[in-house]
Amino acid sequence: MKTIDELLSEGVDGKRVFVRADLNVPLADGVITDDGRIRAVLPTVKALAEAGAKVVVASHLGRPKGTPDPAFSLLPAAERLGELLGAPVAFAQDTVGPAAHDAVDGLQPGQVAVIENLRFNPGETAKDDTGRGEFADRLAALADVYVGDGFGAVHRKHASVYDLPGRLPHYAGYLIATEVGVLRKLTDDVRRPYVVALGGAKVSDKLAVIDELLGRADRLLIGGGMAYTFLKAQGHEIGKSLVQEDQLPVVREYIERAEKTGVELVLPVDALVSPAFPDLKAKAPVHPTAVAADAMPADQLGLDIGPESRKLYAAKLADAATVFWNGPMGVFEHPDFAEGTRAVAQALVDSDGFTVVGGGDSAAAVRTLGFDESAFGHISTGGGASLEYLEGKTLPGLAALED
C-alpha cells in the first residue's frame, strides 16, 4: 500500500485530504477520559497540515445506530484535537450536509476540520453495497485524496473505511503503517520465545485468536473473566465466577491441543474473590480474599488473578523475546482488583523483548494505572483489529488501501 510519505512527496498544497481517523474515545458526561486515540493520529494530521493540505478529519464514536445523538457527538474530540494541534479546528455538525461542505469550503491550506460522527448516517454501517456506496459517494465530494489512519476501525466493512478509498487516490497514514509493521512482527517475523497474555471477560471473544496462536505462540497466559471457563473446563469449582457454559467443549479441546503441540498453557493458580461485583463508581474498599484457583468458595466470584498468579505470570513473561498482551487480568477499574493487570503490565515494562499492548481495555489499563507509554514496544489503538489480524483474517480497511 502507498503511504503518506509518498503522498507528501507528490505534494498536497491546497488539496482537500480526507483522513479517516479513529477518534472513538471514552467519554464520561461529555468529558474525554482517555485521549490516546486522538494523540495517535496527530502525526498524520500535523504532517498534512504543515504541507499545506486542507485536512478533513472523520471518525465514528460509539454506536448511535444511524441517527444523530448528542451523546455521541465528536465535538469533544474535535476540541481536544485542536488543543493538541495548538490551532483552531473547525467542526461541522453534520457528515455530508451543508455544514460539512461549508466547513470544508472554508478551510485555508494548513487548516483542519472535523465532521460529525459518521455513524449518524445509516449509510456508514449499511450491510448492502448500495447503501454504503451512496454514502461513500457523498463523502468523496468533500475531498481530493483519502488517507486511512483509523486502525481501530479497519476490521469493519464500513463506507468510510472500505468503500471510500476506492473512490479517491488512497494512502495509509503513519498510524496504520506503524500498526501493520508491528503486527507483521507478531506473525511473519517472530522472535522467540513468543508469549501471549490474554484476558478480558468472555472467552468467546478470544476463541479465534487462541485457535490461531496455538500454532504460533510458545506460551499462552490466560487471565481475566475468561480464565474461569478454562478452570471449569479442567473440572475446578469456580463459585459464582463468570463462565460461558456453551464454550466448555471447545475450551477443553484447546487445552488438549496445547498439550499435544507443546504450547505452554498457563492458567491462574489463585484468584481474588468477593461475594459481589464491586461498585466501579464509588470504588469503596472491598477487601477481597485470595484463594486457590482449584478451591474457590461456592458463594464467591473471582475478580482478579491472585498474588501467586501474579508472580507466576511475571516469571513466564520474563524470558520472552516477543510479547503480545490483550485484555486485563481482572476488574482493573477498581483498585482492589487492579494488581493482576498491573503485574502483567510491569512484566512487559521489565522485559528486554519486543512488547505489544493490544489495544482496547489493555491500552486503557496502561494509562489508567499510570505507566509510561514509552516503556512498551507498541501500544495498539485497535484491540479488535489487532486480534482479527492475528487470527489471519483479511481486514477490509487494509485491503481497501492496497494498490
Coordinates of C-alpha atoms in Angstrom, one line a residue:
M1 CA 0.0 0.0 0.0
K2 CA 1.1 3.6 -0.6
T3 CA 1.9 5.6 2.5
I4 CA 1.5 9.2 3.5
D5 CA 5.2 9.8 2.8
E6 CA 4.6 9.1 -0.9
L7 CA 1.6 11.4 -0.8
L8 CA 3.6 14.2 0.8
S9 CA 6.4 13.7 -1.8
E10 CA 3.8 14.2 -4.6
G11 CA 2.5 17.4 -2.9
V12 CA -0.7 18.2 -1.1
D13 CA -0.6 22.0 -1.0
G14 CA -4.2 23.2 -1.3
K15 CA -5.6 19.7 -1.7
R16 CA -8.6 18.5 0.4
V17 CA -7.3 15.4 2.2
F18 CA -9.9 13.2 3.9
V19 CA -8.3 11.5 7.0
R20 CA -10.3 8.6 8.3
A21 CA -9.2 8.6 11.9
D22 CA -10.3 6.7 15.0
L23 CA -11.5 9.3 17.5
N24 CA -13.7 6.8 19.3
V25 CA -12.6 7.9 22.7
P26 CA -14.3 7.1 26.0
L27 CA -16.5 9.9 27.4
A28 CA -17.9 10.5 30.9
D29 CA -20.6 13.2 31.0
G30 CA -19.2 14.6 27.8
V31 CA -15.6 14.7 29.1
I32 CA -12.9 12.6 27.4
T33 CA -11.3 10.2 29.9
D34 CA -8.6 8.8 27.6
D35 CA -7.3 10.8 24.6
G36 CA -4.9 8.1 23.4
R37 CA -6.6 7.6 20.0
I38 CA -6.6 11.3 19.3
R39 CA -2.9 11.6 20.1
A40 CA -2.3 8.6 17.8
V41 CA -3.5 10.4 14.7
L42 CA -1.6 13.6 15.4
P43 CA 1.5 12.8 13.4
T44 CA -0.6 12.3 10.2
V45 CA -2.8 15.4 10.7
K46 CA 0.2 17.6 11.6
A47 CA 2.3 16.4 8.6
L48 CA -0.6 17.1 6.2
A49 CA -1.4 20.5 7.6
E50 CA 2.2 21.5 7.6
A51 CA 2.5 20.5 4.0
G52 CA -0.4 22.9 3.1
A53 CA -3.3 20.4 2.9
K54 CA -6.9 21.2 3.8
V55 CA -7.4 18.4 6.3
V56 CA -10.8 16.9 6.7
V57 CA -10.9 14.5 9.7
A58 CA -13.7 12.0 10.1
S59 CA -14.4 9.2 12.6
H60 CA -17.1 7.3 14.3
L61 CA -17.8 7.4 18.1
G62 CA -19.9 4.8 19.8
R63 CA -22.9 3.2 18.2
P64 CA -25.6 5.8 17.6
K65 CA -27.5 3.5 15.1
G66 CA -27.6 5.7 12.1
T67 CA -29.3 8.8 13.6
P68 CA -27.8 11.9 15.3
D69 CA -27.4 11.6 19.1
P70 CA -25.8 14.4 21.1
A71 CA -24.4 11.8 23.5
F72 CA -22.1 10.5 20.6
S73 CA -21.1 13.9 19.1
L74 CA -17.5 14.2 18.0
L75 CA -17.4 17.8 19.3
P76 CA -15.3 17.0 22.4
A77 CA -12.8 15.0 20.3
A78 CA -12.6 17.9 17.8
E79 CA -11.9 20.4 20.6
R80 CA -9.2 18.1 22.1
L81 CA -7.6 17.7 18.6
G82 CA -7.4 21.5 18.4
E83 CA -5.8 21.7 21.8
L84 CA -3.2 19.1 20.8
L85 CA -2.5 20.7 17.5
G86 CA -2.3 24.1 19.1
A87 CA -4.5 25.5 16.3
P88 CA -8.3 26.1 15.8
V89 CA -10.2 23.1 14.4
A90 CA -13.5 23.8 12.5
F91 CA -16.4 21.5 13.4
A92 CA -19.2 20.5 11.1
Q93 CA -22.5 19.5 12.8
D94 CA -23.3 17.0 10.0
T95 CA -21.5 14.5 8.0
V96 CA -22.2 15.2 4.3
G97 CA -24.7 18.0 4.5
P98 CA -24.4 21.8 4.2
A99 CA -22.5 22.2 7.5
A100 CA -19.8 19.7 6.3
H101 CA -19.5 21.4 2.9
D102 CA -19.3 24.9 4.5
A103 CA -16.6 23.7 6.9
V104 CA -14.5 22.2 4.2
D105 CA -15.0 25.1 1.7
G106 CA -13.9 27.5 4.4
L107 CA -10.6 25.8 5.0
Q108 CA -7.4 27.5 4.0
P109 CA -4.2 25.5 3.3
G110 CA -2.9 24.1 6.5
Q111 CA -6.2 24.2 8.4
V112 CA -8.2 21.3 9.8
A113 CA -11.9 20.5 10.1
V114 CA -13.7 17.6 11.8
I115 CA -17.0 16.5 10.5
E116 CA -19.7 15.0 12.8
N117 CA -19.9 11.3 13.8
L118 CA -20.0 9.2 10.6
R119 CA -22.4 6.7 12.2
F120 CA -25.1 9.4 12.4
N121 CA -25.7 8.5 8.8
P122 CA -27.1 4.9 8.2
G123 CA -25.0 4.6 5.1
E124 CA -21.8 4.3 7.1
T125 CA -22.6 0.9 8.5
A126 CA -25.1 -0.3 5.9
K127 CA -24.9 -4.0 5.1
D128 CA -25.7 -3.6 1.4
D129 CA -23.1 -2.3 -1.0
T130 CA -25.6 0.3 -2.5
G131 CA -26.3 1.9 0.9
R132 CA -22.6 2.2 1.8
G133 CA -21.7 3.3 -1.8
E134 CA -24.2 6.2 -1.8
F135 CA -22.8 7.5 1.4
A136 CA -19.2 7.0 0.2
D137 CA -20.0 9.0 -2.9
R138 CA -21.2 11.9 -0.8
L139 CA -18.1 11.7 1.4
A140 CA -15.9 11.6 -1.7
A141 CA -17.3 15.0 -2.7
L142 CA -15.6 16.5 0.3
A143 CA -12.1 15.5 -0.7
D144 CA -9.4 15.1 -3.4
V145 CA -7.4 12.4 -1.6
Y146 CA -8.0 9.7 1.1
V147 CA -5.7 8.8 3.9
G148 CA -6.7 5.9 6.1
D149 CA -5.4 6.2 9.6
G150 CA -8.2 4.8 11.8
F151 CA -6.6 1.4 12.7
G152 CA -9.3 0.7 15.3
A153 CA -11.9 0.5 12.5
V154 CA -10.0 -1.3 9.7
H155 CA -11.8 -4.6 10.6
R156 CA -15.1 -3.0 9.7
K157 CA -16.6 -3.1 6.2
H158 CA -18.0 0.4 6.6
A159 CA -18.4 3.1 3.9
S160 CA -15.6 5.4 5.2
V161 CA -13.2 2.5 5.8
Y162 CA -13.8 0.2 2.8
D163 CA -15.8 1.9 0.1
L164 CA -14.4 5.5 0.1
P165 CA -10.8 4.6 -0.6
G166 CA -11.9 3.1 -4.0
R167 CA -13.3 6.5 -5.0
L168 CA -10.2 8.6 -4.3
P169 CA -6.4 8.3 -4.5
H170 CA -5.7 6.5 -1.3
Y171 CA -2.7 6.2 1.1
A172 CA -2.0 4.7 4.6
G173 CA -1.3 7.2 7.4
Y174 CA 1.5 6.9 9.8
L175 CA -0.5 5.1 12.5
I176 CA -1.8 2.4 10.2
A177 CA 1.7 1.9 8.7
T178 CA 3.1 1.5 12.2
E179 CA 0.4 -0.8 13.3
V180 CA 0.8 -3.1 10.3
G181 CA 4.5 -3.2 10.7
V182 CA 4.1 -4.2 14.4
L183 CA 1.6 -6.9 13.6
R184 CA 3.9 -8.4 11.0
K185 CA 6.5 -8.9 13.7
L186 CA 3.9 -10.9 15.6
T187 CA 3.0 -13.1 12.6
D188 CA 5.7 -13.2 9.9
D189 CA 9.0 -12.4 11.7
V190 CA 8.6 -13.5 15.3
R191 CA 11.5 -13.6 17.7
R192 CA 11.2 -16.4 20.3
P193 CA 10.2 -17.2 22.9
Y194 CA 6.8 -15.8 21.8
V195 CA 4.5 -15.3 24.8
V196 CA 0.9 -14.2 24.6
A197 CA -1.2 -13.0 27.5
L198 CA -4.9 -12.9 27.0
G199 CA -7.6 -11.6 29.4
G200 CA -10.9 -9.9 29.3
A201 CA -14.4 -11.0 30.3
K202 CA -15.5 -13.5 27.7
V203 CA -13.6 -16.5 26.3
S204 CA -15.9 -16.4 23.2
D205 CA -14.3 -13.1 22.2
K206 CA -10.8 -14.7 22.0
L207 CA -11.6 -18.2 20.7
A208 CA -10.5 -17.5 17.1
V209 CA -7.2 -15.9 18.2
I210 CA -6.5 -18.7 20.6
D211 CA -7.1 -21.2 17.8
E212 CA -4.5 -19.4 15.7
L213 CA -2.0 -18.8 18.4
L214 CA -1.9 -22.5 19.4
G215 CA 0.0 -22.9 16.2
R216 CA 2.3 -19.9 16.7
A217 CA 3.0 -19.0 20.3
D218 CA 5.3 -20.8 22.6
R219 CA 3.4 -19.9 25.8
L220 CA -0.2 -18.7 26.3
L221 CA -1.2 -17.0 29.6
I222 CA -4.9 -16.8 30.3
G223 CA -6.4 -14.3 32.8
G224 CA -9.5 -12.2 33.3
G225 CA -13.0 -13.5 33.4
M226 CA -12.3 -15.9 30.6
A227 CA -9.9 -17.8 32.8
Y228 CA -12.8 -19.2 34.8
T229 CA -14.2 -21.0 31.8
F230 CA -10.8 -22.7 31.4
L231 CA -10.7 -23.6 35.1
K232 CA -14.2 -25.1 35.0
A233 CA -13.2 -27.0 31.8
Q234 CA -10.5 -28.6 33.9
G235 CA -13.1 -29.6 36.5
H236 CA -12.5 -27.0 39.1
E237 CA -15.1 -25.3 41.3
I238 CA -15.3 -21.6 40.3
G239 CA -18.1 -20.4 42.6
K240 CA -20.2 -17.6 41.1
S241 CA -17.4 -16.6 38.7
L242 CA -18.2 -15.7 35.1
V243 CA -18.4 -18.8 32.9
Q244 CA -19.6 -19.5 29.4
E245 CA -21.0 -23.0 29.6
D246 CA -21.5 -23.3 25.9
Q247 CA -17.8 -22.8 25.3
L248 CA -16.6 -25.5 27.6
P249 CA -16.3 -28.2 24.9
V250 CA -14.1 -26.0 22.7
V251 CA -12.0 -24.9 25.6
R252 CA -11.3 -28.5 26.6
E253 CA -10.3 -29.2 23.0
Y254 CA -7.9 -26.2 23.2
I255 CA -6.4 -27.5 26.4
E256 CA -5.8 -30.8 24.8
R257 CA -4.3 -29.2 21.7
A258 CA -1.9 -27.2 23.8
E259 CA -0.6 -30.3 25.4
K260 CA -0.2 -32.1 22.1
T261 CA 1.5 -29.3 20.3
G262 CA 3.8 -28.3 23.2
V263 CA 2.3 -24.8 23.7
E264 CA 2.6 -24.0 27.4
L265 CA -0.9 -23.0 28.6
V266 CA -0.7 -21.1 31.9
L267 CA -3.8 -20.6 34.0
P268 CA -4.2 -18.8 37.3
V269 CA -3.2 -20.8 40.4
D270 CA -5.1 -18.4 42.7
A271 CA -7.7 -15.7 42.5
L272 CA -9.0 -12.7 44.4
V273 CA -12.7 -13.3 45.2
S274 CA -15.6 -11.3 46.6
P275 CA -19.3 -12.1 47.2
A276 CA -20.4 -9.5 44.6
F277 CA -19.1 -7.4 41.8
P278 CA -17.7 -4.1 43.1
D279 CA -19.2 -0.6 42.6
L280 CA -16.9 0.9 40.0
K281 CA -18.1 4.4 40.5
A282 CA -17.8 4.6 44.3
K283 CA -14.7 2.3 44.3
A284 CA -15.2 1.7 48.1
P285 CA -12.7 -0.9 49.5
V286 CA -14.0 -4.4 49.1
H287 CA -11.2 -6.3 51.0
P288 CA -11.2 -9.4 48.7
T289 CA -9.8 -12.8 49.7
A290 CA -7.1 -14.7 47.9
V291 CA -8.0 -18.4 47.4
A292 CA -6.5 -21.2 45.4
A293 CA -7.9 -21.4 41.9
D294 CA -9.0 -25.0 42.4
A295 CA -10.7 -24.3 45.7
M296 CA -13.0 -21.2 45.1
P297 CA -15.9 -20.9 47.6
A298 CA -19.3 -21.6 46.0
D299 CA -20.6 -18.2 47.2
Q300 CA -17.7 -16.1 45.8
L301 CA -16.7 -14.8 42.4
G302 CA -13.3 -14.4 41.0
L303 CA -12.4 -10.8 40.0
D304 CA -8.6 -10.8 39.6
I305 CA -5.7 -13.2 39.5
G306 CA -4.2 -13.7 42.9
P307 CA -0.7 -12.9 44.3
E308 CA 0.8 -16.3 43.4
S309 CA -0.5 -16.0 39.9
R310 CA 1.0 -12.5 39.5
K311 CA 4.4 -13.9 40.4
L312 CA 3.9 -16.9 38.1
Y313 CA 2.8 -14.7 35.1
A314 CA 5.7 -12.3 35.6
A315 CA 8.1 -15.2 35.6
K316 CA 6.5 -16.6 32.4
L317 CA 6.9 -13.3 30.7
A318 CA 10.5 -12.6 31.9
D319 CA 12.4 -14.5 29.2
A320 CA 10.1 -13.6 26.3
A321 CA 11.7 -12.2 23.2
T322 CA 8.2 -11.2 21.9
V323 CA 5.1 -10.5 23.9
F324 CA 1.5 -9.7 22.9
W325 CA -0.9 -8.8 25.6
N326 CA -4.7 -8.2 25.1
G327 CA -7.2 -8.0 27.9
P328 CA -6.9 -7.1 31.6
M329 CA -6.3 -9.8 34.2
G330 CA -9.2 -8.6 36.4
V331 CA -11.5 -5.7 37.1
F332 CA -8.7 -3.2 36.9
E333 CA -11.1 -0.2 37.1
H334 CA -11.4 -1.0 40.9
P335 CA -8.2 -0.6 42.9
D336 CA -8.8 -3.8 44.9
F337 CA -8.7 -5.8 41.6
A338 CA -6.1 -3.9 39.6
E339 CA -2.9 -5.7 40.8
G340 CA -3.1 -8.6 38.4
T341 CA -3.3 -6.3 35.4
R342 CA -0.6 -4.1 36.9
A343 CA 1.7 -7.1 37.4
V344 CA 1.4 -8.1 33.7
A345 CA 2.0 -4.5 32.6
Q346 CA 5.0 -4.2 34.8
A347 CA 6.4 -7.5 33.5
L348 CA 6.2 -6.0 30.0
V349 CA 8.0 -2.9 31.1
D350 CA 10.7 -5.0 32.7
S351 CA 11.1 -7.2 29.7
D352 CA 14.0 -7.0 27.3
G353 CA 11.8 -8.3 24.5
F354 CA 9.6 -6.6 21.9
T355 CA 6.3 -5.9 23.8
V356 CA 3.0 -5.1 22.3
V357 CA -0.1 -4.0 24.2
G358 CA -3.1 -5.0 22.0
G359 CA -5.4 -2.0 22.3
G360 CA -8.8 -1.9 23.9
D361 CA -9.0 -2.3 27.6
S362 CA -5.3 -3.2 27.8
A363 CA -4.3 0.1 26.5
A364 CA -6.8 1.9 28.7
A365 CA -5.4 0.0 31.7
V366 CA -1.8 1.0 30.9
R367 CA -2.8 4.6 31.1
T368 CA -5.2 4.3 34.0
L369 CA -2.6 2.6 36.1
G370 CA -0.1 5.3 35.4
F371 CA 2.5 3.5 33.2
D372 CA 4.8 5.4 30.9
E373 CA 3.6 4.5 27.4
S374 CA 7.1 4.8 26.0
A375 CA 8.1 1.9 28.2
F376 CA 6.3 -0.5 25.9
G377 CA 7.4 -1.5 22.4
H378 CA 4.0 -0.6 21.0
I379 CA 0.5 0.2 22.3
S380 CA -2.1 -0.5 19.6
T381 CA -5.1 1.7 19.1
G382 CA -7.3 -1.2 17.9
G383 CA -8.0 -4.2 20.1
G384 CA -10.5 -5.9 17.8
A385 CA -8.5 -5.1 14.6
S386 CA -5.3 -6.4 16.2
L387 CA -7.0 -9.7 17.2
E388 CA -8.6 -10.2 13.8
Y389 CA -5.2 -9.6 12.1
L390 CA -3.6 -12.2 14.4
E391 CA -6.5 -14.6 13.5
G392 CA -5.3 -14.4 9.9
K393 CA -8.4 -12.6 8.7
T394 CA -8.4 -10.1 5.8
L395 CA -9.3 -6.7 7.2
P396 CA -11.5 -4.7 4.9
G397 CA -9.9 -1.3 5.7
L398 CA -6.4 -2.6 4.9
A399 CA -7.5 -4.4 1.8
A400 CA -9.0 -1.2 0.5
L401 CA -5.7 0.6 0.9
E402 CA -3.8 -1.9 -1.2
D403 CA -2.9 -0.7 -4.7

